[in-house]
Amino acid sequence: MCPKAKIETIGILTSGGDAPGMNPCIRAVVRTAITRGVRVVGINGGYEGLIRGNFERLGARSVGGILQRGGTILQTARSKEFREPRGQREAIRQMNNEGIDALVVAGGDGSLNGAYKLAQQGIQIVGVPASIDNDIYGTDMCIGVDTALNTIVDAIDKLRDTASSHSRAFLVETMGRECGYLAVNAGIIAGAEMVLIPELPFTVDDIAAVVDDAYRRGKNHAIIVVAEGAKPGVTELANIIEARDLGFTVRVTILGHIQRGGKPTAFDRMLASRLGYKAVEFLLDGQSGVMVGLNGREMVPVPLEDVISKHHEINREYVQMARELAQ
Ligand code: ADP
Ligand code: F6P
């Protein structure tokens, strides 16, 4: 294999669902690269922007004042066109035209899939896990998860106030696609009576038993956190439980996109800064086709091939803990 040419310009894009902490990550990439004499090009609008050649030069000052801002200053997108080889070819053509030698892609598992496709076509690329879902193999945490969890806990604390005042059961839907991470963790730290996730089967009788038990033992509320991927979903479950007349009236709250907004927490700012810093270091050290993962306290390279082919498992001990602490 011929040795890769020296990297003079790095491109950075954010893709898929936005996650609080993407901005500190962009800032870290830009400033680390500039410190090491590398030019940075921001790509606006994820892979869609790459295909359209939507580029802007980023300097140290362009990323001032964004550390504390949610969302992504580079905008994000879900690009159908990029899924096709034709779209990927056009993206590579645009990179070459602009003189972009290497890419940092911050996004969720879909975005990292896209990064792998580019790596297979010879692009020097490093991925950064950014998704509130925390469903990415190879990293303990993704950018945005901690902020989303704080938002969820804050919402559940508030819902419990009104639930207790009215003696109600609340079904609270959290995001996460097919992953129950946010639901399980929120269940533990917000003290939910029950957590329902797509990874573990449950029956309506299981839920009825928990609600009934909470009522009989004199609780004045029951909070059930339901991951969005769980089946049946919250609305159907609420109707079924209400019909069983278990003592509590039932209400549903779908937290929705509020979970993706807000200023990144201290944890997310630190994680995003470390991931962005390391992404540039990896590229300049000649690594490519990898994602930066948080493994314990260390930042490690994880092959994108593993990231996209292996599954992020739910922590069974946490699931058990959520059950036992809900007594
Ligand atoms: P996330 O990155 O948050 O999981 P998506 O799943 O929507 O969000 O993926 C973001 C973008 O990544 C998609 O819109 C698409 O452009 C690209 N992408 C996703 N999966 C693939 C794939 N298998 N091949 C090529 N590109 C992909
Ligand atoms: O992947 C992040 C996420 O917020 C998921 O939890 C959710 O299922 C999805 O994105 C929602 O996507 P959209 O913003 O396109 O509605």
Short mmCIF file of C-alpha atoms and ligand atoms in Angstrom, two decimals:
data_model
loop_
_atom_site.label_atom_id
_atom_site.label_comp_id
_atom_site.label_asym_id
_atom_site.label_seq_id
_atom_site.Cartn_x
_atom_site.Cartn_y
_atom_site.Cartn_z
CA MET A 1 0.00 0.00 0.00
CA CYS A 2 1.33 3.48 -0.76
CA PRO A 3 1.83 5.68 2.28
CA LYS A 4 -0.95 8.25 2.79
CA ALA A 5 -0.07 11.83 1.92
CA LYS A 6 0.33 14.28 4.78
CA ILE A 7 -3.01 15.65 6.01
CA GLU A 8 -3.23 19.39 5.34
CA THR A 9 -7.00 19.84 5.51
CA ILE A 10 -9.57 18.12 7.70
CA GLY A 11 -13.31 18.29 7.04
CA ILE A 12 -15.81 18.02 9.88
CA LEU A 13 -19.50 17.23 9.67
CA THR A 14 -22.33 16.37 12.06
CA SER A 15 -24.95 13.90 10.88
CA GLY A 16 -28.16 12.13 11.90
CA GLY A 17 -30.08 13.22 15.00
CA ASP A 18 -28.43 16.21 16.66
CA ALA A 19 -27.02 15.62 20.14
CA PRO A 20 -26.14 18.17 22.82
CA GLY A 21 -22.35 18.28 22.82
CA MET A 22 -21.86 18.28 19.06
CA ASN A 23 -20.76 21.92 19.28
CA PRO A 24 -18.01 21.34 21.87
CA CYS A 25 -16.87 18.47 19.66
CA ILE A 26 -16.69 20.73 16.58
CA ARG A 27 -14.78 23.30 18.62
CA ALA A 28 -12.30 20.68 19.82
CA VAL A 29 -11.70 19.35 16.31
CA VAL A 30 -11.16 22.83 14.86
CA ARG A 31 -8.84 24.08 17.56
CA THR A 32 -6.81 20.87 17.84
CA ALA A 33 -6.29 20.77 14.09
CA ILE A 34 -5.38 24.46 13.84
CA THR A 35 -2.90 24.15 16.71
CA ARG A 36 -1.19 21.42 14.71
CA GLY A 37 -1.04 23.47 11.53
CA VAL A 38 -3.97 21.78 9.78
CA ARG A 39 -6.67 23.72 7.93
CA VAL A 40 -10.31 22.89 8.82
CA VAL A 41 -13.34 22.94 6.55
CA GLY A 42 -16.80 22.77 8.10
CA ILE A 43 -19.36 20.86 6.08
CA ASN A 44 -22.85 22.26 6.57
CA GLY A 45 -25.75 19.79 6.68
CA GLY A 46 -24.10 16.40 7.20
CA TYR A 47 -23.60 14.07 4.21
CA GLU A 48 -26.20 16.06 2.29
CA GLY A 49 -23.94 19.10 2.62
CA LEU A 50 -20.94 17.05 1.56
CA ILE A 51 -22.71 16.01 -1.63
CA ARG A 52 -23.69 19.64 -2.35
CA GLY A 53 -20.23 21.02 -1.55
CA ASN A 54 -21.66 23.13 1.24
CA PHE A 55 -18.33 24.11 2.77
CA GLU A 56 -16.94 26.91 4.94
CA ARG A 57 -13.46 27.48 6.27
CA LEU A 58 -13.41 27.29 10.07
CA GLY A 59 -10.93 29.20 12.20
CA ALA A 60 -10.40 29.22 15.93
CA ARG A 61 -12.69 32.25 16.23
CA SER A 62 -15.51 30.64 14.20
CA VAL A 63 -16.03 28.17 17.02
CA GLY A 64 -15.94 30.71 19.86
CA GLY A 65 -18.99 30.89 22.13
CA ILE A 66 -20.45 27.53 21.08
CA LEU A 67 -19.27 25.30 23.91
CA GLN A 68 -22.47 25.85 25.85
CA ARG A 69 -24.89 25.67 22.92
CA GLY A 70 -27.11 22.66 22.17
CA GLY A 71 -27.68 21.45 18.60
CA THR A 72 -24.95 21.81 16.00
CA ILE A 73 -23.69 24.99 14.35
CA LEU A 74 -22.88 22.88 11.28
CA GLN A 75 -26.50 21.73 10.95
CA THR A 76 -27.31 18.09 10.49
CA ALA A 77 -29.37 16.01 8.08
CA ARG A 78 -30.53 12.57 7.15
CA SER A 79 -29.43 12.11 3.54
CA LYS A 80 -31.12 9.50 1.35
CA GLU A 81 -28.83 10.29 -1.52
CA PHE A 82 -25.71 9.47 0.47
CA ARG A 83 -26.95 5.94 1.16
CA GLU A 84 -26.44 5.15 -2.54
CA PRO A 85 -22.97 4.57 -4.08
CA ARG A 86 -23.69 7.42 -6.49
CA GLY A 87 -24.17 9.86 -3.59
CA GLN A 88 -20.99 8.62 -1.94
CA ARG A 89 -19.03 9.09 -5.17
CA GLU A 90 -20.30 12.66 -5.46
CA ALA A 91 -19.32 13.30 -1.81
CA ILE A 92 -15.78 12.08 -2.54
CA ARG A 93 -15.59 14.22 -5.67
CA GLN A 94 -16.59 17.30 -3.66
CA MET A 95 -13.98 16.48 -1.01
CA ASN A 96 -11.28 16.22 -3.64
CA ASN A 97 -12.35 19.50 -5.26
CA GLU A 98 -12.10 21.28 -1.94
CA GLY A 99 -8.77 19.65 -1.05
CA ILE A 100 -10.17 17.90 2.02
CA ASP A 101 -7.69 15.13 2.89
CA ALA A 102 -9.52 13.58 5.83
CA LEU A 103 -12.89 13.67 7.57
CA VAL A 104 -14.25 13.67 11.10
CA VAL A 105 -17.88 12.50 11.25
CA ALA A 106 -19.84 13.02 14.46
CA GLY A 107 -23.16 11.18 14.54
CA GLY A 108 -25.10 8.07 15.45
CA ASP A 109 -24.85 4.51 14.19
CA GLY A 110 -26.29 5.40 10.78
CA SER A 111 -23.74 8.18 10.32
CA LEU A 112 -20.93 5.82 11.33
CA ASN A 113 -22.23 3.34 8.77
CA GLY A 114 -21.86 6.08 6.20
CA ALA A 115 -18.34 6.81 7.48
CA TYR A 116 -17.45 3.15 7.02
CA LYS A 117 -18.63 3.32 3.40
CA LEU A 118 -16.27 6.24 2.77
CA ALA A 119 -13.40 4.47 4.57
CA GLN A 120 -13.90 1.47 2.28
CA GLN A 121 -13.45 3.81 -0.67
CA GLY A 122 -10.09 5.04 0.61
CA ILE A 123 -11.15 8.15 2.52
CA GLN A 124 -9.18 8.86 5.69
CA ILE A 125 -11.91 9.12 8.28
CA VAL A 126 -12.48 9.00 12.02
CA GLY A 127 -15.93 8.75 13.58
CA VAL A 128 -17.14 10.29 16.83
CA PRO A 129 -20.14 8.70 18.58
CA ALA A 130 -22.83 11.35 19.01
CA SER A 131 -26.38 10.22 19.71
CA ILE A 132 -28.63 10.53 22.72
CA ASP A 133 -29.65 6.88 22.16
CA ASN A 134 -26.34 5.42 23.47
CA ASP A 135 -26.82 2.49 21.12
CA ILE A 136 -23.36 2.49 19.53
CA TYR A 137 -21.03 -0.47 19.91
CA GLY A 138 -17.52 0.30 21.16
CA THR A 139 -18.09 3.25 23.46
CA ASP A 140 -19.38 3.45 27.02
CA MET A 141 -21.04 6.78 26.30
CA CYS A 142 -22.00 8.84 23.28
CA ILE A 143 -22.13 12.62 23.11
CA GLY A 144 -25.54 13.89 24.24
CA VAL A 145 -26.61 10.99 26.42
CA ASP A 146 -25.86 12.65 29.75
CA THR A 147 -27.67 15.85 28.79
CA ALA A 148 -30.69 13.90 27.55
CA LEU A 149 -30.78 11.89 30.78
CA ASN A 150 -30.72 15.07 32.83
CA THR A 151 -33.62 16.44 30.79
CA ILE A 152 -35.60 13.23 31.26
CA VAL A 153 -34.97 13.08 35.00
CA ASP A 154 -36.01 16.70 35.39
CA ALA A 155 -39.23 15.99 33.47
CA ILE A 156 -40.04 12.87 35.50
CA ASP A 157 -39.43 14.73 38.78
CA LYS A 158 -42.02 17.25 37.66
CA LEU A 159 -44.45 14.62 36.45
CA ARG A 160 -44.23 12.85 39.80
CA ASP A 161 -45.42 16.03 41.56
CA THR A 162 -48.61 16.12 39.57
CA ALA A 163 -48.98 12.32 39.54
CA SER A 164 -48.84 12.22 43.34
CA SER A 165 -51.24 15.10 43.71
CA HIS A 166 -53.87 13.37 41.57
CA SER A 167 -53.07 9.72 42.42
CA ARG A 168 -52.22 8.94 38.84
CA ALA A 169 -50.16 6.48 36.90
CA PHE A 170 -47.98 8.12 34.24
CA LEU A 171 -46.55 6.39 31.23
CA VAL A 172 -43.53 8.43 30.15
CA GLU A 173 -42.06 7.72 26.74
CA THR A 174 -38.34 8.27 26.22
CA MET A 175 -36.43 8.27 22.92
CA GLY A 176 -33.80 5.73 21.92
CA ARG A 177 -35.05 3.99 18.78
CA GLU A 178 -34.59 0.25 19.44
CA CYS A 179 -32.40 0.85 22.48
CA GLY A 180 -33.68 1.01 26.07
CA TYR A 181 -30.61 2.71 27.55
CA LEU A 182 -32.25 6.08 28.30
CA ALA A 183 -35.34 4.39 29.76
CA VAL A 184 -33.41 2.05 32.08
CA ASN A 185 -31.04 4.72 33.32
CA ALA A 186 -33.81 7.27 33.77
CA GLY A 187 -35.84 4.63 35.60
CA ILE A 188 -33.05 4.14 38.12
CA ILE A 189 -32.18 7.77 38.71
CA ALA A 190 -35.73 9.14 38.64
CA GLY A 191 -37.15 6.31 40.77
CA ALA A 192 -39.71 4.90 38.34
CA GLU A 193 -41.95 2.04 39.44
CA MET A 194 -41.31 0.20 36.18
CA VAL A 195 -39.27 0.40 32.99
CA LEU A 196 -40.33 -1.11 29.65
CA ILE A 197 -37.73 -1.54 26.92
CA PRO A 198 -37.64 -3.19 23.49
CA GLU A 199 -34.82 -5.55 24.49
CA LEU A 200 -36.91 -7.37 27.12
CA PRO A 201 -40.34 -8.86 26.62
CA PHE A 202 -43.19 -7.77 28.91
CA THR A 203 -46.90 -8.42 29.13
CA VAL A 204 -49.77 -6.14 29.99
CA ASP A 205 -50.33 -8.37 33.04
CA ASP A 206 -46.79 -7.54 34.25
CA ILE A 207 -47.60 -3.85 34.10
CA ALA A 208 -51.01 -4.28 35.70
CA ALA A 209 -49.39 -6.21 38.57
CA VAL A 210 -46.90 -3.39 39.24
CA VAL A 211 -49.54 -0.64 39.09
CA ASP A 212 -51.94 -2.64 41.27
CA ASP A 213 -49.20 -3.41 43.77
CA ALA A 214 -48.15 0.26 43.97
CA TYR A 215 -51.77 1.25 44.66
CA ARG A 216 -52.34 -1.44 47.31
CA ARG A 217 -49.13 -0.52 49.12
CA GLY A 218 -50.36 3.04 49.46
CA LYS A 219 -48.21 4.77 46.83
CA ASN A 220 -49.95 7.83 45.45
CA HIS A 221 -48.44 7.53 41.99
CA ALA A 222 -46.90 5.03 39.61
CA ILE A 223 -44.33 6.16 37.04
CA ILE A 224 -43.64 3.80 34.18
CA VAL A 225 -40.86 4.73 31.79
CA VAL A 226 -41.43 3.29 28.32
CA ALA A 227 -38.69 3.32 25.69
CA GLU A 228 -40.06 4.42 22.31
CA GLY A 229 -39.13 1.08 20.72
CA ALA A 230 -41.18 -0.96 23.23
CA LYS A 231 -44.27 -2.70 21.87
CA PRO A 232 -47.11 -2.02 22.44
CA GLY A 233 -46.43 1.69 22.68
CA VAL A 234 -47.47 4.13 25.40
CA THR A 235 -50.84 5.17 24.04
CA GLU A 236 -52.09 1.64 23.55
CA LEU A 237 -50.73 0.60 26.94
CA ALA A 238 -52.43 3.53 28.66
CA ASN A 239 -55.81 2.56 27.22
CA ILE A 240 -55.38 -1.06 28.32
CA ILE A 241 -54.31 -0.13 31.85
CA GLU A 242 -57.05 2.45 32.26
CA ALA A 243 -59.62 -0.16 31.23
CA ARG A 244 -58.42 -2.47 34.01
CA ASP A 245 -59.44 0.05 36.66
CA LEU A 246 -56.40 -0.41 38.92
CA GLY A 247 -57.03 2.52 41.26
CA PHE A 248 -54.96 5.15 39.48
CA THR A 249 -56.20 7.17 36.56
CA VAL A 250 -53.68 7.05 33.72
CA ARG A 251 -51.91 9.77 31.75
CA VAL A 252 -49.31 9.65 28.98
CA THR A 253 -46.37 11.98 28.42
CA ILE A 254 -44.24 11.63 25.32
CA LEU A 255 -41.06 13.57 26.02
CA GLY A 256 -40.08 13.65 22.34
CA HIS A 257 -37.51 15.99 20.88
CA ILE A 258 -37.14 18.03 24.06
CA GLN A 259 -34.67 15.26 24.99
CA ARG A 260 -32.35 16.32 22.17
CA GLY A 261 -32.15 20.00 23.09
CA GLY A 262 -30.57 22.16 25.74
CA LYS A 263 -27.07 23.07 26.77
CA PRO A 264 -24.69 20.18 27.08
CA THR A 265 -23.91 19.15 30.66
CA ALA A 266 -20.40 19.35 32.08
CA PHE A 267 -20.01 15.63 31.38
CA ASP A 268 -21.03 16.01 27.74
CA ARG A 269 -18.78 19.01 27.19
CA MET A 270 -15.81 17.07 28.56
CA LEU A 271 -16.65 13.91 26.62
CA ALA A 272 -17.18 15.85 23.39
CA SER A 273 -13.96 17.83 23.85
CA ARG A 274 -11.96 14.65 24.49
CA LEU A 275 -13.52 12.81 21.54
CA GLY A 276 -12.95 15.71 19.15
CA TYR A 277 -9.36 16.18 20.33
CA LYS A 278 -8.61 12.48 19.96
CA ALA A 279 -10.28 12.24 16.56
CA VAL A 280 -7.77 14.75 15.16
CA GLU A 281 -4.85 13.06 16.94
CA PHE A 282 -5.85 9.68 15.50
CA LEU A 283 -6.04 11.09 11.98
CA LEU A 284 -2.67 12.83 12.26
CA ASP A 285 -1.17 9.62 13.66
CA GLY A 286 -2.27 7.83 10.50
CA GLN A 287 -5.31 6.03 11.91
CA SER A 288 -8.38 5.76 9.73
CA GLY A 289 -11.59 3.73 9.49
CA VAL A 290 -12.00 3.92 13.26
CA MET A 291 -14.32 5.53 15.76
CA VAL A 292 -13.01 7.12 18.95
CA GLY A 293 -14.63 5.22 21.81
CA LEU A 294 -14.71 5.84 25.54
CA ASN A 295 -13.55 2.67 27.26
CA GLY A 296 -13.60 3.22 31.00
CA ARG A 297 -11.47 6.36 31.31
CA GLU A 298 -9.54 5.83 28.08
CA MET A 299 -10.15 7.06 24.54
CA VAL A 300 -9.56 4.13 22.21
CA PRO A 301 -9.77 3.50 18.46
CA VAL A 302 -12.54 1.07 17.54
CA PRO A 303 -12.66 -0.25 13.95
CA LEU A 304 -15.74 1.12 12.18
CA GLU A 305 -16.30 -2.37 10.87
CA ASP A 306 -16.90 -3.54 14.47
CA VAL A 307 -18.97 -0.48 15.29
CA ILE A 308 -21.43 -1.19 12.50
CA SER A 309 -21.53 -4.97 12.75
CA LYS A 310 -21.65 -5.53 16.51
CA HIS A 311 -24.50 -4.81 18.82
CA HIS A 312 -24.55 -2.49 21.82
CA GLU A 313 -25.97 -4.65 24.63
CA ILE A 314 -28.21 -3.31 27.34
CA ASN A 315 -26.71 -3.65 30.83
CA ARG A 316 -28.75 -6.45 32.46
CA GLU A 317 -27.50 -5.52 35.92
CA TYR A 318 -28.96 -2.04 35.50
CA VAL A 319 -32.27 -3.55 34.43
CA GLN A 320 -32.29 -5.69 37.57
CA MET A 321 -31.28 -2.72 39.70
CA ALA A 322 -34.13 -0.63 38.26
CA ARG A 323 -36.55 -3.39 39.35
CA GLU A 324 -35.15 -3.87 42.84
CA LEU A 325 -34.91 -0.17 43.64
CA ALA A 326 -38.51 0.39 42.59
CA GLN A 327 -39.93 -1.42 45.65
P1 ADP B 1 -27.89 8.52 13.14
O1 ADP B 1 -26.53 8.79 12.63
O2 ADP B 1 -28.31 9.48 14.21
O3 ADP B 1 -28.09 7.07 13.52
P2 ADP B 1 -29.35 8.06 10.64
O4 ADP B 1 -29.57 6.61 10.87
O5 ADP B 1 -30.48 8.84 10.06
O6 ADP B 1 -28.94 8.84 11.97
O7 ADP B 1 -28.08 8.19 9.69
C1 ADP B 1 -27.62 9.48 9.30
C2 ADP B 1 -27.22 9.45 7.85
O8 ADP B 1 -26.12 8.54 7.68
C3 ADP B 1 -28.28 8.92 6.90
O9 ADP B 1 -29.21 9.90 6.56
C4 ADP B 1 -27.45 8.50 5.70
O10 ADP B 1 -27.10 9.61 4.89
C5 ADP B 1 -26.19 7.97 6.36
N1 ADP B 1 -26.28 6.51 6.47
C6 ADP B 1 -26.98 5.78 7.35
N2 ADP B 1 -26.87 4.46 7.11
C7 ADP B 1 -26.08 4.35 6.00
C8 ADP B 1 -25.59 3.26 5.22
N3 ADP B 1 -25.87 2.00 5.54
N4 ADP B 1 -24.81 3.55 4.15
C9 ADP B 1 -24.50 4.82 3.82
N5 ADP B 1 -24.93 5.89 4.52
C10 ADP B 1 -25.70 5.67 5.59
O1 F6P B 2 -31.35 8.85 17.05
C1 F6P B 2 -31.81 9.94 17.81
C2 F6P B 2 -33.31 10.00 17.79
O2 F6P B 2 -33.70 11.11 18.60
C3 F6P B 2 -34.02 8.73 18.23
O3 F6P B 2 -34.05 8.58 19.64
C4 F6P B 2 -35.38 8.93 17.62
O4 F6P B 2 -36.02 7.70 17.37
C5 F6P B 2 -35.07 9.63 16.32
O5 F6P B 2 -33.78 10.23 16.48
C6 F6P B 2 -36.06 10.69 15.94
O6 F6P B 2 -35.71 11.17 14.70
P1 F6P B 2 -36.29 12.51 14.04
O7 F6P B 2 -35.62 13.65 14.73
O8 F6P B 2 -35.90 12.39 12.61
O9 F6P B 2 -37.76 12.50 14.30
#
